[in-house]
Structures are given as C-alpha cells and as structure tokens.
Coordinates of C-alpha atoms in Angstrom, one line a residue:
Chain A
X294 CA 19.0 -33.2 6.8
X295 CA 18.0 -29.6 7.1
X296 CA 16.7 -28.0 10.3
X297 CA 14.6 -25.0 10.9
X298 CA 15.4 -22.2 13.3
X299 CA 12.4 -20.1 14.3
X300 CA 13.3 -16.7 15.7
X301 CA 10.5 -14.9 17.4
X302 CA 11.3 -11.2 17.8
X303 CA 9.3 -8.6 19.6
X304 CA 9.7 -5.0 20.7
X305 CA 10.7 -4.2 24.3
X306 CA 9.6 -0.6 23.8
X307 CA 5.9 0.2 23.1
X308 CA 4.7 -1.2 19.8
X309 CA 2.8 1.6 18.0
X310 CA 1.6 -0.7 15.2
X311 CA 0.1 -3.1 17.7
X312 CA -1.6 -0.3 19.5
X313 CA -3.1 1.0 16.3
X314 CA -4.4 -2.4 15.4
X315 CA -6.0 -2.7 18.9
X316 CA -7.6 0.8 18.6
X317 CA -8.9 0.1 15.1
X318 CA -10.4 -3.2 16.1
X319 CA -12.0 -1.6 19.2
X320 CA -13.2 1.7 17.6
X321 CA -14.0 0.6 14.0
X322 CA -14.9 -3.1 14.3
X323 CA -16.7 -3.2 17.6
X324 CA -14.3 -5.5 19.5
X325 CA -13.9 -3.2 22.5
X326 CA -15.7 -5.5 24.9
X327 CA -13.8 -8.7 24.1
X328 CA -10.4 -7.6 22.9
X329 CA -8.1 -7.2 25.9
X330 CA -4.9 -6.5 24.0
X331 CA -3.0 -6.9 20.8
X332 CA 0.8 -7.6 20.6
X333 CA 3.0 -8.3 17.6
X334 CA 6.0 -10.3 16.8
X335 CA 8.2 -10.7 13.8
X336 CA 9.0 -14.3 12.9
X337 CA 12.1 -15.4 11.0
X338 CA 12.1 -19.1 9.9
X339 CA 15.6 -20.0 8.8
X340 CA 16.4 -23.3 7.2
X341 CA 19.9 -24.6 7.5
X342 CA 21.5 -27.7 6.1
X343 CA 24.5 -28.3 8.4
X344 CA 26.4 -26.9 11.3
X345 CA 25.7 -26.5 15.0
X346 CA 22.1 -25.3 14.9
X347 CA 22.1 -23.9 18.4
X348 CA 25.2 -21.9 17.7
X349 CA 23.8 -20.8 14.3
X350 CA 20.6 -19.6 16.0
X351 CA 22.5 -17.5 18.4
X352 CA 24.5 -16.0 15.6
X353 CA 21.4 -15.2 13.5
X354 CA 19.8 -13.6 16.6
X355 CA 22.8 -11.4 17.0
X356 CA 22.5 -10.2 13.4
X357 CA 18.7 -9.9 13.1
X358 CA 17.7 -8.6 16.5
X359 CA 18.5 -5.1 17.8
X360 CA 19.0 -5.8 21.5
X361 CA 18.6 -2.1 22.3
X362 CA 14.9 -2.3 21.5
X363 CA 14.0 -6.0 20.8
X364 CA 13.9 -9.3 22.5
X365 CA 13.7 -12.8 21.0
X366 CA 13.1 -16.4 21.6
X367 CA 14.7 -19.2 19.6
X368 CA 12.8 -22.4 18.7
X369 CA 14.5 -25.3 16.8
X370 CA 12.3 -27.4 14.6
X371 CA 9.2 -26.3 16.4
X372 CA 6.9 -23.2 16.6
X373 CA 4.5 -22.8 19.4
X374 CA 3.1 -20.0 21.5
X375 CA 1.9 -19.4 25.0
X376 CA -1.6 -19.6 26.3
X377 CA -3.7 -16.5 26.8
X378 CA -3.9 -15.3 23.2
X379 CA -4.6 -16.4 19.7
X380 CA -1.5 -16.3 17.5
X381 CA -2.3 -15.3 13.9
X382 CA 0.6 -15.8 11.5
X383 CA 0.4 -13.5 8.5
X384 CA 2.8 -13.9 5.6
X385 CA 3.0 -12.8 2.0
X386 CA 1.8 -15.3 -0.6
X387 CA 3.5 -13.3 -3.3
X388 CA 7.2 -13.2 -3.4
X389 CA 8.6 -11.8 -0.2
X390 CA 11.5 -9.5 -1.1
X391 CA 12.5 -8.8 2.5
X392 CA 12.9 -12.5 3.2
X393 CA 15.0 -13.0 0.1
X394 CA 17.1 -10.0 1.1
X395 CA 17.6 -11.4 4.6
X396 CA 18.6 -14.8 3.1
X397 CA 21.1 -13.1 0.8
X398 CA 22.4 -11.0 3.6
X399 CA 23.0 -14.1 5.8
X400 CA 24.5 -16.2 3.0
X401 CA 26.5 -13.8 0.9
X402 CA 27.4 -10.9 3.1
X403 CA 27.7 -12.6 6.4
X404 CA 29.1 -15.9 5.1
X405 CA 26.4 -18.3 6.5
X406 CA 26.6 -20.5 3.5
X407 CA 24.6 -23.2 5.2
X408 CA 21.4 -21.1 5.1
X409 CA 19.0 -22.7 2.6
X410 CA 16.0 -20.5 3.0
X411 CA 14.5 -17.7 5.0
X412 CA 10.8 -17.0 5.5
X413 CA 9.3 -14.0 7.3
X414 CA 6.0 -13.5 8.9
X415 CA 4.2 -11.3 11.4
X416 CA 2.5 -12.9 14.4
X417 CA -0.4 -10.9 15.7
X418 CA -1.2 -12.0 19.3
X419 CA -4.9 -11.4 19.9
X420 CA -5.9 -11.4 23.5
X421 CA -9.6 -12.2 23.1
X422 CA -12.2 -12.9 25.7
X423 CA -15.6 -14.4 25.1
X424 CA -16.7 -17.5 23.2
X425 CA -14.6 -19.1 20.4
X426 CA -11.6 -16.8 20.3
X427 CA -10.1 -18.6 17.4
X428 CA -13.2 -18.1 15.2
X429 CA -13.1 -14.4 16.1
X430 CA -9.4 -14.2 15.4
X431 CA -10.0 -15.7 11.9
X432 CA -12.7 -13.0 11.3
X433 CA -10.3 -10.3 12.5
X434 CA -7.6 -11.5 10.2
X435 CA -9.9 -11.5 7.2
X436 CA -11.4 -8.1 8.1
X437 CA -8.2 -6.2 8.9
X438 CA -4.9 -8.1 9.1
X439 CA -4.6 -9.4 5.5
X440 CA -5.3 -8.4 2.0
X441 CA -6.2 -11.8 0.4
X442 CA -4.7 -10.8 -2.9
X443 CA -1.2 -10.7 -1.4
X444 CA -1.3 -12.1 2.1
X445 CA -2.2 -15.4 3.7
X446 CA -2.7 -16.3 7.4
X447 CA -3.0 -19.2 9.7
X448 CA -3.9 -19.6 13.4
X449 CA -0.8 -21.3 14.7
X450 CA -0.6 -23.8 17.5
X451 CA -0.3 -23.0 21.1
X452 CA 1.2 -25.0 24.0
X453 CA -1.2 -27.5 25.4
Chain B
X261 CA -16.8 24.5 -6.9
X262 CA -15.3 23.3 -3.6
X263 CA -12.8 20.5 -3.2
X264 CA -11.9 18.6 0.0
X265 CA -8.2 17.6 0.1
X266 CA -8.3 14.7 2.7
X267 CA -5.7 14.6 5.4
X268 CA -5.0 11.5 7.5
X269 CA -2.3 11.2 10.1
X270 CA 0.8 10.7 7.9
X271 CA -0.5 12.2 4.7
X272 CA 2.3 14.5 3.4
X273 CA 1.2 15.9 0.1
X274 CA -1.9 17.8 1.1
X275 CA -0.5 21.3 0.7
X276 CA 0.9 20.7 -2.8
X277 CA -2.4 19.1 -3.8
X278 CA -4.4 22.1 -2.4
X279 CA -2.1 24.5 -4.3
X280 CA -2.8 22.6 -7.5
X281 CA -6.6 22.6 -6.8
X282 CA -6.6 26.3 -6.3
X283 CA -4.3 27.1 -9.3
X284 CA -6.8 25.7 -11.7
X285 CA -9.6 27.9 -10.3
X286 CA -11.3 25.6 -7.8
X287 CA -11.9 26.4 -4.1
X288 CA -10.5 23.9 -1.7
X289 CA -9.5 23.2 1.8
X290 CA -7.7 20.5 3.7
X291 CA -10.2 18.2 5.4
X292 CA -8.9 16.4 8.5
X293 CA -9.9 12.8 9.0
X294 CA -11.4 13.5 12.5
X295 CA -13.9 16.2 11.3
X296 CA -17.5 15.3 11.1
X297 CA -17.9 13.1 8.1
X298 CA -21.3 14.7 7.4
X299 CA -19.5 17.9 6.3
X300 CA -18.2 16.1 3.2
X301 CA -21.5 16.3 1.5
X302 CA -20.9 20.1 1.1
X303 CA -18.0 19.5 -1.3
X304 CA -18.1 18.9 -5.1
X305 CA -15.0 16.7 -5.3
X306 CA -12.3 15.1 -3.3
X307 CA -8.5 14.4 -3.5
X308 CA -6.9 11.9 -1.3
X309 CA -3.2 12.8 -1.4
X310 CA -0.1 10.7 -1.0
X311 CA 2.0 10.1 2.0
X312 CA 2.1 7.3 4.6
X313 CA -1.3 7.4 6.4
X314 CA -1.0 5.8 9.8
X315 CA 2.7 5.1 9.0
X316 CA 1.6 2.3 6.6
X317 CA 0.8 0.2 9.7
X318 CA -0.3 -3.3 8.9
X319 CA -0.2 -2.4 5.2
X320 CA -0.4 0.8 3.2
X321 CA -3.8 2.5 3.3
X322 CA -5.7 0.0 5.4
X323 CA -6.2 1.9 8.7
X324 CA -7.3 5.1 6.9
X325 CA -9.8 3.0 4.8
X326 CA -11.6 2.1 8.0
X327 CA -12.2 5.7 9.2
X328 CA -15.7 7.1 9.1
X329 CA -14.8 9.7 6.5
X330 CA -14.1 6.9 4.0
X331 CA -17.7 5.6 4.5
X332 CA -18.9 9.1 3.8
X333 CA -16.7 9.3 0.7
X334 CA -18.3 6.0 -0.5
X335 CA -21.6 7.7 -0.3
X336 CA -20.3 10.8 -2.1
X337 CA -18.9 8.6 -4.8
X338 CA -22.3 7.0 -5.3
X339 CA -23.6 10.5 -6.1
X340 CA -21.2 10.7 -9.0
X341 CA -18.8 13.2 -7.4
X342 CA -15.2 12.9 -8.5
X343 CA -12.6 11.3 -6.1
X344 CA -8.9 11.2 -7.1
X345 CA -6.6 9.1 -4.9
X346 CA -2.9 9.7 -5.5
X347 CA -0.3 7.1 -4.4
X348 CA -1.3 6.4 -0.7
X349 CA -4.7 7.8 -1.7
X350 CA -4.9 5.1 -4.3
X351 CA -3.9 2.5 -1.7
X352 CA -6.7 3.8 0.6
X353 CA -9.3 3.6 -2.2
X354 CA -8.3 0.0 -2.9
X355 CA -8.5 -1.0 0.7
X356 CA -11.9 0.7 1.1
X357 CA -13.3 -1.2 -1.9
X358 CA -13.9 2.1 -3.9
X359 CA -11.5 0.7 -6.5
X360 CA -11.9 -1.2 -8.7
X361 CA -15.4 -0.4 -7.6
X362 CA -17.3 -3.5 -6.5
X363 CA -17.3 -2.6 -2.9
X364 CA -15.0 -5.5 -2.0
X365 CA -11.3 -5.7 -1.8
X366 CA -10.6 -7.1 -5.3
X367 CA -6.9 -6.3 -5.6
X368 CA -3.8 -5.3 -3.7
X369 CA -1.1 -2.8 -4.3
X370 CA 1.7 -5.0 -3.1
X371 CA 5.4 -4.5 -2.6
X372 CA 7.3 -3.3 -5.7
X373 CA 9.2 -6.1 -7.5
X374 CA 11.2 -4.8 -10.5
X375 CA 11.8 -7.4 -13.2
X376 CA 14.1 -7.2 -16.2
X377 CA 14.9 -10.0 -18.6
X378 CA 13.2 -12.6 -16.4
X379 CA 15.2 -11.6 -13.3
X380 CA 14.3 -9.6 -10.3
X381 CA 16.7 -6.6 -10.4
X382 CA 15.4 -4.6 -7.5
X383 CA 12.7 -4.5 -4.8
X384 CA 11.0 -2.0 -2.6
X385 CA 10.8 1.8 -2.5
X386 CA 11.5 3.6 -5.7
X387 CA 11.2 7.2 -6.9
X388 CA 11.8 8.5 -10.4
X389 CA 10.2 10.4 -13.2
X390 CA 8.0 8.1 -15.3
X391 CA 6.1 8.3 -18.5
X392 CA 2.4 7.5 -18.6
X393 CA 0.2 6.6 -21.5
X394 CA -3.5 7.6 -21.2
X395 CA -5.2 4.4 -22.2
X396 CA -8.8 5.3 -21.4
X397 CA -10.9 7.2 -24.0
X398 CA -11.4 10.9 -23.5
X399 CA -14.1 11.7 -20.9
X400 CA -14.1 8.1 -19.5
X401 CA -12.7 9.2 -16.2
X402 CA -13.0 12.3 -14.0
X403 CA -9.3 12.7 -13.4
X404 CA -8.3 12.4 -17.1
X405 CA -11.5 13.9 -18.5
X406 CA -9.9 16.3 -20.9
X407 CA -7.1 14.0 -22.1
X408 CA -7.1 12.2 -25.4
X409 CA -6.6 8.5 -25.6
X410 CA -2.9 7.7 -26.2
X411 CA -1.6 11.1 -24.9
X412 CA 1.5 11.0 -22.7
X413 CA 2.4 12.5 -19.3
X414 CA 5.7 12.7 -17.5
X415 CA 5.0 12.5 -13.8
X416 CA 7.1 11.4 -10.8
X417 CA 6.5 8.3 -8.7
X418 CA 7.6 7.6 -5.1
X419 CA 6.3 4.5 -3.5
X420 CA 7.2 1.1 -2.1
X421 CA 3.8 -0.6 -2.7
X422 CA 2.4 0.1 -6.2
X423 CA 2.5 -3.4 -7.7
X424 CA -1.1 -4.1 -8.7
X425 CA -1.8 -7.8 -8.0
X426 CA -5.1 -9.7 -7.9
X427 CA -6.4 -13.2 -7.4
X428 CA -9.9 -12.1 -8.6
X429 CA -10.6 -14.2 -11.7
X430 CA -10.8 -12.1 -14.9
X431 CA -10.5 -8.8 -13.0
X432 CA -7.7 -7.5 -15.3
X433 CA -9.7 -8.6 -18.4
X434 CA -12.7 -6.8 -17.1
X435 CA -10.7 -3.6 -16.3
X436 CA -9.4 -3.7 -19.9
X437 CA -12.8 -4.4 -21.5
X438 CA -14.6 -1.7 -19.5
X439 CA -11.8 0.8 -20.2
X440 CA -11.1 1.2 -16.5
X441 CA -7.3 1.2 -17.0
X442 CA -6.6 4.9 -17.1
X443 CA -2.8 5.1 -17.3
X444 CA 0.0 2.6 -18.0
X445 CA 3.7 3.1 -17.5
X446 CA 5.4 3.4 -20.8
X447 CA 8.6 4.7 -22.4
X448 CA 8.9 8.2 -23.8
X449 CA 7.4 7.1 -27.1
X450 CA 4.4 5.6 -25.5
X451 CA 5.4 2.0 -25.8
X452 CA 4.3 -0.2 -22.9
X453 CA 7.2 -2.5 -22.0
X454 CA 6.3 -4.8 -19.2
X455 CA 9.6 -4.8 -17.4
X456 CA 11.9 -2.5 -15.4
X457 CA 12.7 0.3 -15.8
X458 CA 9.6 1.1 -18.0
X459 CA 7.4 -0.8 -15.7
X460 CA 8.7 0.7 -12.5
X461 CA 7.1 -1.5 -9.9
X462 CA 6.1 -4.8 -11.5
X463 CA 2.5 -3.9 -11.7
X464 CA 0.3 -6.3 -13.7
X465 CA 0.2 -5.2 -17.3
X466 CA 2.1 -2.0 -16.3
X467 CA -1.1 -0.5 -14.8
X468 CA -0.4 2.8 -13.1
X469 CA -4.0 4.0 -12.6
X470 CA -7.5 2.7 -12.7
X471 CA -11.0 4.1 -12.3
X472 CA -14.3 2.6 -11.1
X473 CA -16.9 1.5 -13.6
X474 CA -18.7 4.8 -13.4
X475 CA -15.5 6.7 -14.0
X476 CA -15.8 9.2 -11.2
X477 CA -13.2 7.6 -8.9
X478 CA -9.6 7.5 -10.1
X479 CA -6.6 6.0 -8.3
X480 CA -3.1 6.6 -9.6
X481 CA 0.3 5.8 -8.1
X482 CA 2.2 8.8 -9.8
X483 CA 2.0 12.2 -8.3
X484 CA 0.5 14.9 -10.6
X485 CA 0.8 17.6 -7.9
X486 CA 4.6 17.2 -8.1
X487 CA 4.6 18.1 -11.8
X488 CA 1.9 20.7 -11.8
X489 CA 4.3 23.6 -12.6
X490 CA 7.0 23.4 -15.2
X491 CA 9.6 24.5 -12.6
X492 CA 8.9 21.2 -10.8
X493 CA 10.2 19.2 -13.8
X494 CA 13.7 17.6 -13.7
X495 CA 16.6 19.7 -14.9
X496 CA 17.0 17.7 -18.1
X497 CA 13.5 18.6 -19.2
X498 CA 13.6 21.8 -21.5
X499 CA 10.2 22.9 -20.2
X500 CA 11.8 23.6 -16.9
X501 CA 13.3 26.8 -18.4
X502 CA 9.8 28.3 -18.6
X503 CA 9.0 28.5 -14.9
X504 CA 5.5 30.0 -15.4
X505 CA 4.4 27.3 -17.8
X506 CA 2.1 24.5 -16.9
X507 CA 3.6 21.1 -16.0
X508 CA 2.1 17.9 -17.3
X509 CA 0.4 17.1 -13.9
X510 CA -1.9 20.1 -14.3
X511 CA -4.1 18.2 -16.7
X512 CA -5.3 15.9 -13.9
X513 CA -6.6 18.9 -11.9
X514 CA -8.0 20.6 -15.0
X515 CA -9.8 17.4 -15.8
X516 CA -11.5 17.2 -12.4
X517 CA -12.6 20.8 -12.8
X518 CA -14.0 20.2 -16.2
X519 CA -15.7 17.0 -15.0
X520 CA -17.5 18.9 -12.3
X521 CA -18.6 21.6 -14.7
X522 CA -20.0 19.1 -17.1
X523 CA -21.7 17.1 -14.4
X524 CA -23.4 20.1 -12.8

C-alpha cells in the first residue's frame, strides 16, 4: 500500500514573491484594509510504495530543502494547515515538468526506487480579516493567483 | 511618429527595442511603468519588450498586467494604435486580456514542453534561432503589415513559458478563421511540423504570434530586435558578412511604422 509524504517548505529569509503578491493585492485590487499578510510555501507530495516512510521523508527533505534558507514540515498521509490564514493550494493542471524532473531525480539519480509519484504545488497563505475570508481567498485566487487555462486551485483544510 | 517602449521592473530588452524603433525612422523613448499613465495618449504606438517583468513572480507577465499603465494601453489599443508585445510583452498582453482580444484571459503561455515522436524530450527554458512563417494576410496585423502571407523570418527565441494553451472552447478555430494567427514556427522551407525542434515550445498548432481581432495588437514570442541588423545573425548565416545590411527582424518595426502612416 502506498503512502504519501507531504513536505511543506518555506523560506526563512524574506520572500520577495509573497511581498509582491501582498503589494499587488493591496494596491491594485483594493484589499489593503482586510489583507494582513501573505506568505508562501512550496509543497511536495511524494508517493512511495514501500520502505520506512519516516526515514524516507527525512531523506527527501535533505535533498529538496536548502537548510541555509528554507525550513520544512513533514506530514505523512495528511495535509493540514494552521489557523489564522486561508491556505490556497495552486498547482498546474497541465503537465508539471518540474514535478516530473523531481520524481526522476529522486528515482533515477538518487536511487529512491520506491518513489511512485511526485506532485508540486504552491501554497499561498492569505491572512485575511473581515467576513468570509474563504470566499475572499477564492476571489483572490481567480483574480491573481491562477491562470485558469493552465492552473487549478483549492482552499485546503485547516486544523480544527 | 512617437513610440513608447514600455519598461517594467525586470524588462531587459528595452534599449535594443528602442534602437530598432529609431533605426526605422520613428521617434521613441523608454516609458517607465511608474510614470503617469495619462502621458501614454501622446504616443502613436507602443512596444512592450521582453525580459522578466517582476521576476516572473506568480507567473510570467501577470503582475505587470495589473499596473495602471496597462489599463491606459487598453484604452490606446481601443483607439486603433499599434501595440507589439515581444516575449514577456506577449505574456503581459495575454494576462491583461488584450490578446487574443476579448478583454478576458482566454489563454495561457505555459511552461515549454518539447515533444518529439510522441515523447517529451525536453522542458523549460530554451533559446535558439527559429524560423517563422507569416500566416496572416498582408496588412492584417500592425506588426507584420508589410509582410506577404507565407513569407519567412529567421528570429531568435529565448523563453521558458511560450507554450500557448487554452481551455476556451473553439478559441484556436476562431483564431484561425479570423486570421489572427500571425506567425507559426516552421522549418527553413516553411513547413509547419508540430513537434520539436521545429515547434520549439509545444505551442498549440505551432503558434508563435497572434493579433487581436482588429489587428493592431500583436504578441509574439520571438525577439525581432535581436535580429534587426545582419550582424546580429548567427555565424552560419551568410548575411552576417554584410554587417550594414538589414536583418529579418527589421520588418516588424518597418511594419509598425507603415501601419501608423496608413492609419494617420
């Protein structure tokens, strides 16, 4: 039976892309009053079919995370996020070349033959005030975070 | 005849583009994104050069497309003024809804996927000299106004996201029917072969450039300003030996000039 390792990766140093998204939403879309912050994570979802999943997860983190500038959190067979923001998961709906390259790197070059599949996504963490933040997050995703001809998004679950 | 060459943070072809504009006898200046957008109405035409506006944050072209100057360009386009977006400029035009021209985002220039014999042989950033076939009729589009249908151009490309994809029903059919497909990637004999290396990025139907229904707005992935002079051509091209001669990319700039003259 396969298991899924979710690797949430974020920058420890300032994230210029997240800052640009925050500025754009505030200055060009009128969210200045309700948008408190924007943060970003990369998400690797790695499916493996055998082996010590905890040990594998640590090995993958070593390969995929640059500890000099990034931190990560490992989740096995689950994906959830903290309270305080709306997590918007954006991924390609066309073929994701980077995810395929990562899979091949893990399987062929680094010898993790138990890797079945790798998917990548960007998690935009929108710290929104006001009423119905999830509805606003959906609107923001449609207005700015995705091009519907190549991207797809979902509001992912948070811890209850 | 005054041309604005738009500059966003991360644009990196504005100077070459301005040289090309002036070399065909038009006046021009670089127009920074944070100038008053109202000043744009004083120009007769516009180039949005290539580069990496806003470092391609989120996706290529999207942040620049939300700047007030793009709203002003939308208004200038509605007056019939020519706008040519090159590479990142094309991506900005797509994200702003100026191309294919319905005001909505009807397509994407996605990550390159190079396919040959049914297999993906390469992905991502790619730069090379490519051949283009002019598929629109003469005078259909501002940026190819003086070119005959079927004529060929050799121009370089350099991009990671030029793969035209769409989920809009019948968009490609409509672009073909309305002669909005201006250039396609082809081999040196003008044959369109829908796989790598002739189709350099996996673009639907080998499309390299499109215009809006009115024809005044052109978006193209290849860089005409990088083959404006013969000396810019690759060493294997015999025309390079005549350094004062015109390069193939010059025709794009001459077209815009002629389009403005005719429209005046």
